[in-house]
PDB file of C-alpha atoms in Angstrom:
ATOM      1  CA  GLN A   1     138.955  97.647  24.825  1.00  0.00           C
ATOM      2  CA  VAL A   2     139.059  99.832  28.069  1.00  0.00           C
ATOM      3  CA  GLN A   3     142.023 101.947  28.850  1.00  0.00           C
ATOM      4  CA  LEU A   4     142.343 103.729  32.251  1.00  0.00           C
ATOM      5  CA  VAL A   5     144.231 106.507  33.261  1.00  0.00           C
ATOM      6  CA  GLU A   6     144.492 107.989  37.220  1.00  0.00           C
ATOM      7  CA  SER A   7     145.402 111.113  37.662  1.00  0.00           C
ATOM      8  CA  GLY A   8     145.848 113.315  41.314  1.00  0.00           C
ATOM      9  CA  GLY A   9     148.811 111.661  43.573  1.00  0.00           C
ATOM     10  CA  GLY A  10     151.118 113.236  45.039  1.00  0.00           C
ATOM     11  CA  LEU A  11     152.881 113.977  48.694  1.00  0.00           C
ATOM     12  CA  VAL A  12     151.305 115.694  51.588  1.00  0.00           C
ATOM     13  CA  GLN A  13     151.255 115.525  55.222  1.00  0.00           C
ATOM     14  CA  ALA A  14     149.119 113.681  57.674  1.00  0.00           C
ATOM     15  CA  GLY A  15     145.655 114.726  58.223  1.00  0.00           C
ATOM     16  CA  ASP A  16     145.842 116.091  54.161  1.00  0.00           C
ATOM     17  CA  SER A  17     143.263 116.067  51.839  1.00  0.00           C
ATOM     18  CA  LEU A  18     143.946 114.212  47.765  1.00  0.00           C
ATOM     19  CA  ARG A  19     141.644 112.903  45.058  1.00  0.00           C
ATOM     20  CA  LEU A  20     142.423 110.945  42.783  1.00  0.00           C
ATOM     21  CA  SER A  21     141.001 110.886  39.591  1.00  0.00           C
ATOM     22  CA  CYS A  22     140.483 107.961  37.301  1.00  0.00           C
ATOM     23  CA  GLU A  23     139.423 108.508  33.198  1.00  0.00           C
ATOM     24  CA  ALA A  24     138.127 105.437  31.546  1.00  0.00           C
ATOM     25  CA  SER A  25     138.420 105.272  27.562  1.00  0.00           C
ATOM     26  CA  VAL A  26     135.845 102.863  26.400  1.00  0.00           C
ATOM     27  CA  ARG A  27     133.805 102.730  23.630  1.00  0.00           C
ATOM     28  CA  GLN A  28     130.807 101.163  25.463  1.00  0.00           C
ATOM     29  CA  ILE A  29     130.955 102.105  29.033  1.00  0.00           C
ATOM     30  CA  PHE A  30     128.617  98.926  29.645  1.00  0.00           C
ATOM     31  CA  LEU A  31     132.106  97.312  29.792  1.00  0.00           C
ATOM     32  CA  VAL A  32     132.385  98.836  32.862  1.00  0.00           C
ATOM     33  CA  PRO A  33     129.629  98.992  35.070  1.00  0.00           C
ATOM     34  CA  TYR A  34     132.010  98.746  38.201  1.00  0.00           C
ATOM     35  CA  MET A  35     134.969 100.905  38.717  1.00  0.00           C
ATOM     36  CA  GLY A  36     136.954 101.332  42.018  1.00  0.00           C
ATOM     37  CA  TRP A  37     140.305 101.515  44.033  1.00  0.00           C
ATOM     38  CA  PHE A  38     143.392  99.370  45.045  1.00  0.00           C
ATOM     39  CA  ARG A  39     146.530 100.061  46.512  1.00  0.00           C
ATOM     40  CA  GLN A  40     149.842  98.588  47.464  1.00  0.00           C
ATOM     41  CA  ALA A  41     152.050  99.710  49.718  1.00  0.00           C
ATOM     42  CA  PRO A  42     156.075  99.171  50.027  1.00  0.00           C
ATOM     43  CA  GLY A  43     156.503  95.246  50.858  1.00  0.00           C
ATOM     44  CA  LYS A  44     152.970  94.367  51.330  1.00  0.00           C
ATOM     45  CA  GLU A  45     150.583  92.893  48.813  1.00  0.00           C
ATOM     46  CA  ARG A  46     147.473  94.593  47.424  1.00  0.00           C
ATOM     47  CA  GLU A  47     144.768  95.333  48.671  1.00  0.00           C
ATOM     48  CA  PHE A  48     141.114  97.007  48.005  1.00  0.00           C
ATOM     49  CA  VAL A  49     139.769 100.126  48.778  1.00  0.00           C
ATOM     50  CA  ALA A  50     136.505 100.823  47.291  1.00  0.00           C
ATOM     51  CA  SER A  51     134.193 100.225  44.508  1.00  0.00           C
ATOM     52  CA  VAL A  52     131.382 102.324  42.779  1.00  0.00           C
ATOM     53  CA  ARG A  53     128.492 100.385  40.756  1.00  0.00           C
ATOM     54  CA  TRP A  54     127.213 102.670  37.825  1.00  0.00           C
ATOM     55  CA  ASN A  55     124.350 103.236  39.474  1.00  0.00           C
ATOM     56  CA  GLY A  56     126.107 104.700  42.185  1.00  0.00           C
ATOM     57  CA  ASP A  57     126.307 101.993  44.835  1.00  0.00           C
ATOM     58  CA  THR A  58     129.298 102.045  46.600  1.00  0.00           C
ATOM     59  CA  THR A  59     131.763  99.961  49.142  1.00  0.00           C
ATOM     60  CA  TYR A  60     134.407 100.624  51.026  1.00  0.00           C
ATOM     61  CA  THR A  61     137.439  98.811  52.515  1.00  0.00           C
ATOM     62  CA  ASN A  62     136.834  99.391  56.819  1.00  0.00           C
ATOM     63  CA  SER A  63     140.038 100.824  57.310  1.00  0.00           C
ATOM     64  CA  VAL A  64     138.506 103.909  54.967  1.00  0.00           C
ATOM     65  CA  LYS A  65     135.633 103.509  55.741  1.00  0.00           C
ATOM     66  CA  GLY A  66     134.711 107.741  57.399  1.00  0.00           C
ATOM     67  CA  ARG A  67     137.874 109.141  54.872  1.00  0.00           C
ATOM     68  CA  PHE A  68     137.295 108.120  51.864  1.00  0.00           C
ATOM     69  CA  THR A  69     134.956 108.666  49.076  1.00  0.00           C
ATOM     70  CA  ILE A  70     134.499 106.932  45.796  1.00  0.00           C
ATOM     71  CA  SER A  71     131.842 108.515  42.977  1.00  0.00           C
ATOM     72  CA  ARG A  72     132.044 108.371  39.559  1.00  0.00           C
ATOM     73  CA  ASP A  73     130.682 110.591  36.707  1.00  0.00           C
ATOM     74  CA  ASN A  74     128.817 108.215  34.054  1.00  0.00           C
ATOM     75  CA  VAL A  75     128.902 110.333  31.408  1.00  0.00           C
ATOM     76  CA  LYS A  76     132.491 111.612  31.708  1.00  0.00           C
ATOM     77  CA  ASN A  77     133.820 107.762  32.092  1.00  0.00           C
ATOM     78  CA  MET A  78     135.386 109.194  35.160  1.00  0.00           C
ATOM     79  CA  VAL A  79     136.214 107.721  38.960  1.00  0.00           C
ATOM     80  CA  TYR A  80     137.331 109.555  41.754  1.00  0.00           C
ATOM     81  CA  LEU A  81     138.526 108.753  44.764  1.00  0.00           C
ATOM     82  CA  GLN A  82     138.521 112.218  47.836  1.00  0.00           C
ATOM     83  CA  MET A  83     140.455 111.115  50.464  1.00  0.00           C
ATOM     84  CA  ASN A  84     140.242 112.622  53.513  1.00  0.00           C
ATOM     85  CA  ASN A  85     142.364 113.022  57.315  1.00  0.00           C
ATOM     86  CA  LEU A  86     145.409 110.959  55.027  1.00  0.00           C
ATOM     87  CA  THR A  87     148.127 109.196  57.313  1.00  0.00           C
ATOM     88  CA  PRO A  88     151.182 107.326  56.713  1.00  0.00           C
ATOM     89  CA  ALA A  89     149.003 104.118  56.783  1.00  0.00           C
ATOM     90  CA  ASP A  90     147.549 105.619  53.615  1.00  0.00           C
ATOM     91  CA  THR A  91     151.135 105.389  51.769  1.00  0.00           C
ATOM     92  CA  ALA A  92     150.557 103.426  48.590  1.00  0.00           C
ATOM     93  CA  ALA A  93     150.636 103.774  44.646  1.00  0.00           C
ATOM     94  CA  TYR A  94     146.669 103.990  44.156  1.00  0.00           C
ATOM     95  CA  TYR A  95     145.085 101.661  41.194  1.00  0.00           C
ATOM     96  CA  CYS A  96     141.855 102.110  38.802  1.00  0.00           C
ATOM     97  CA  ALA A  97     140.341  98.953  37.839  1.00  0.00           C
ATOM     98  CA  ALA A  98     137.519  98.110  35.958  1.00  0.00           C
ATOM     99  CA  GLY A  99     135.085  95.473  34.606  1.00  0.00           C
ATOM    100  CA  PRO A 100     131.407  93.761  34.285  1.00  0.00           C
ATOM    101  CA  SER A 101     131.953  92.928  37.650  1.00  0.00           C
ATOM    102  CA  PHE A 102     133.791  94.137  40.968  1.00  0.00           C
ATOM    103  CA  LYS A 103     136.317  91.619  42.879  1.00  0.00           C
ATOM    104  CA  THR A 104     137.883  92.601  45.899  1.00  0.00           C
ATOM    105  CA  THR A 105     140.618  90.179  45.650  1.00  0.00           C
ATOM    106  CA  GLY A 106     141.584  91.989  42.347  1.00  0.00           C
ATOM    107  CA  ASP A 107     140.477  90.197  39.681  1.00  0.00           C
ATOM    108  CA  MET A 108     139.611  93.080  37.568  1.00  0.00           C
ATOM    109  CA  PRO A 109     140.296  92.627  33.579  1.00  0.00           C
ATOM    110  CA  TYR A 110     141.602  96.745  33.403  1.00  0.00           C
ATOM    111  CA  TRP A 111     143.734  98.255  35.251  1.00  0.00           C
ATOM    112  CA  GLY A 112     145.711 101.445  35.293  1.00  0.00           C
ATOM    113  CA  LYS A 113     149.457 102.328  35.860  1.00  0.00           C
ATOM    114  CA  GLY A 114     148.882 103.389  39.381  1.00  0.00           C
ATOM    115  CA  THR A 115     149.623 106.983  41.313  1.00  0.00           C
ATOM    116  CA  LEU A 116     151.323 107.312  43.824  1.00  0.00           C
ATOM    117  CA  VAL A 117     150.213 108.714  47.156  1.00  0.00           C
ATOM    118  CA  THR A 118     152.698 109.654  50.029  1.00  0.00           C
ATOM    119  CA  VAL A 119     151.751 111.005  53.812  1.00  0.00           C
ATOM    120  CA  SER A 120     154.816 111.577  55.832  1.00  0.00           C
ATOM    121  CA  SER A 121     153.764 112.630  59.440  1.00  0.00           C
TER     122      SER A 121
END
């Protein structure tokens, strides 16, 4: 069983930065070779943000490229999302997801409960 716990959300102003963290409680790391982030804004569908493979390979949605950086620490079973130059459009609940493969559609076996990011203009 894999448990994911996010942290780091908060209220910031446009142009500010935030770093989200997700800790995976897992007995066998091979269960979560892929980890990443999705977000869901009020009234909108959940969308893919970024993913990172166990070897460090990353993928981003276009709207965050150049502003967000995903990384992971395989020793600590952590994944991070550094978010820079935030805009009000980034306001959403951010969810950590993990699994043996990564589906940008959101078809992932393991999910955290989310952390809220609010960006004021």
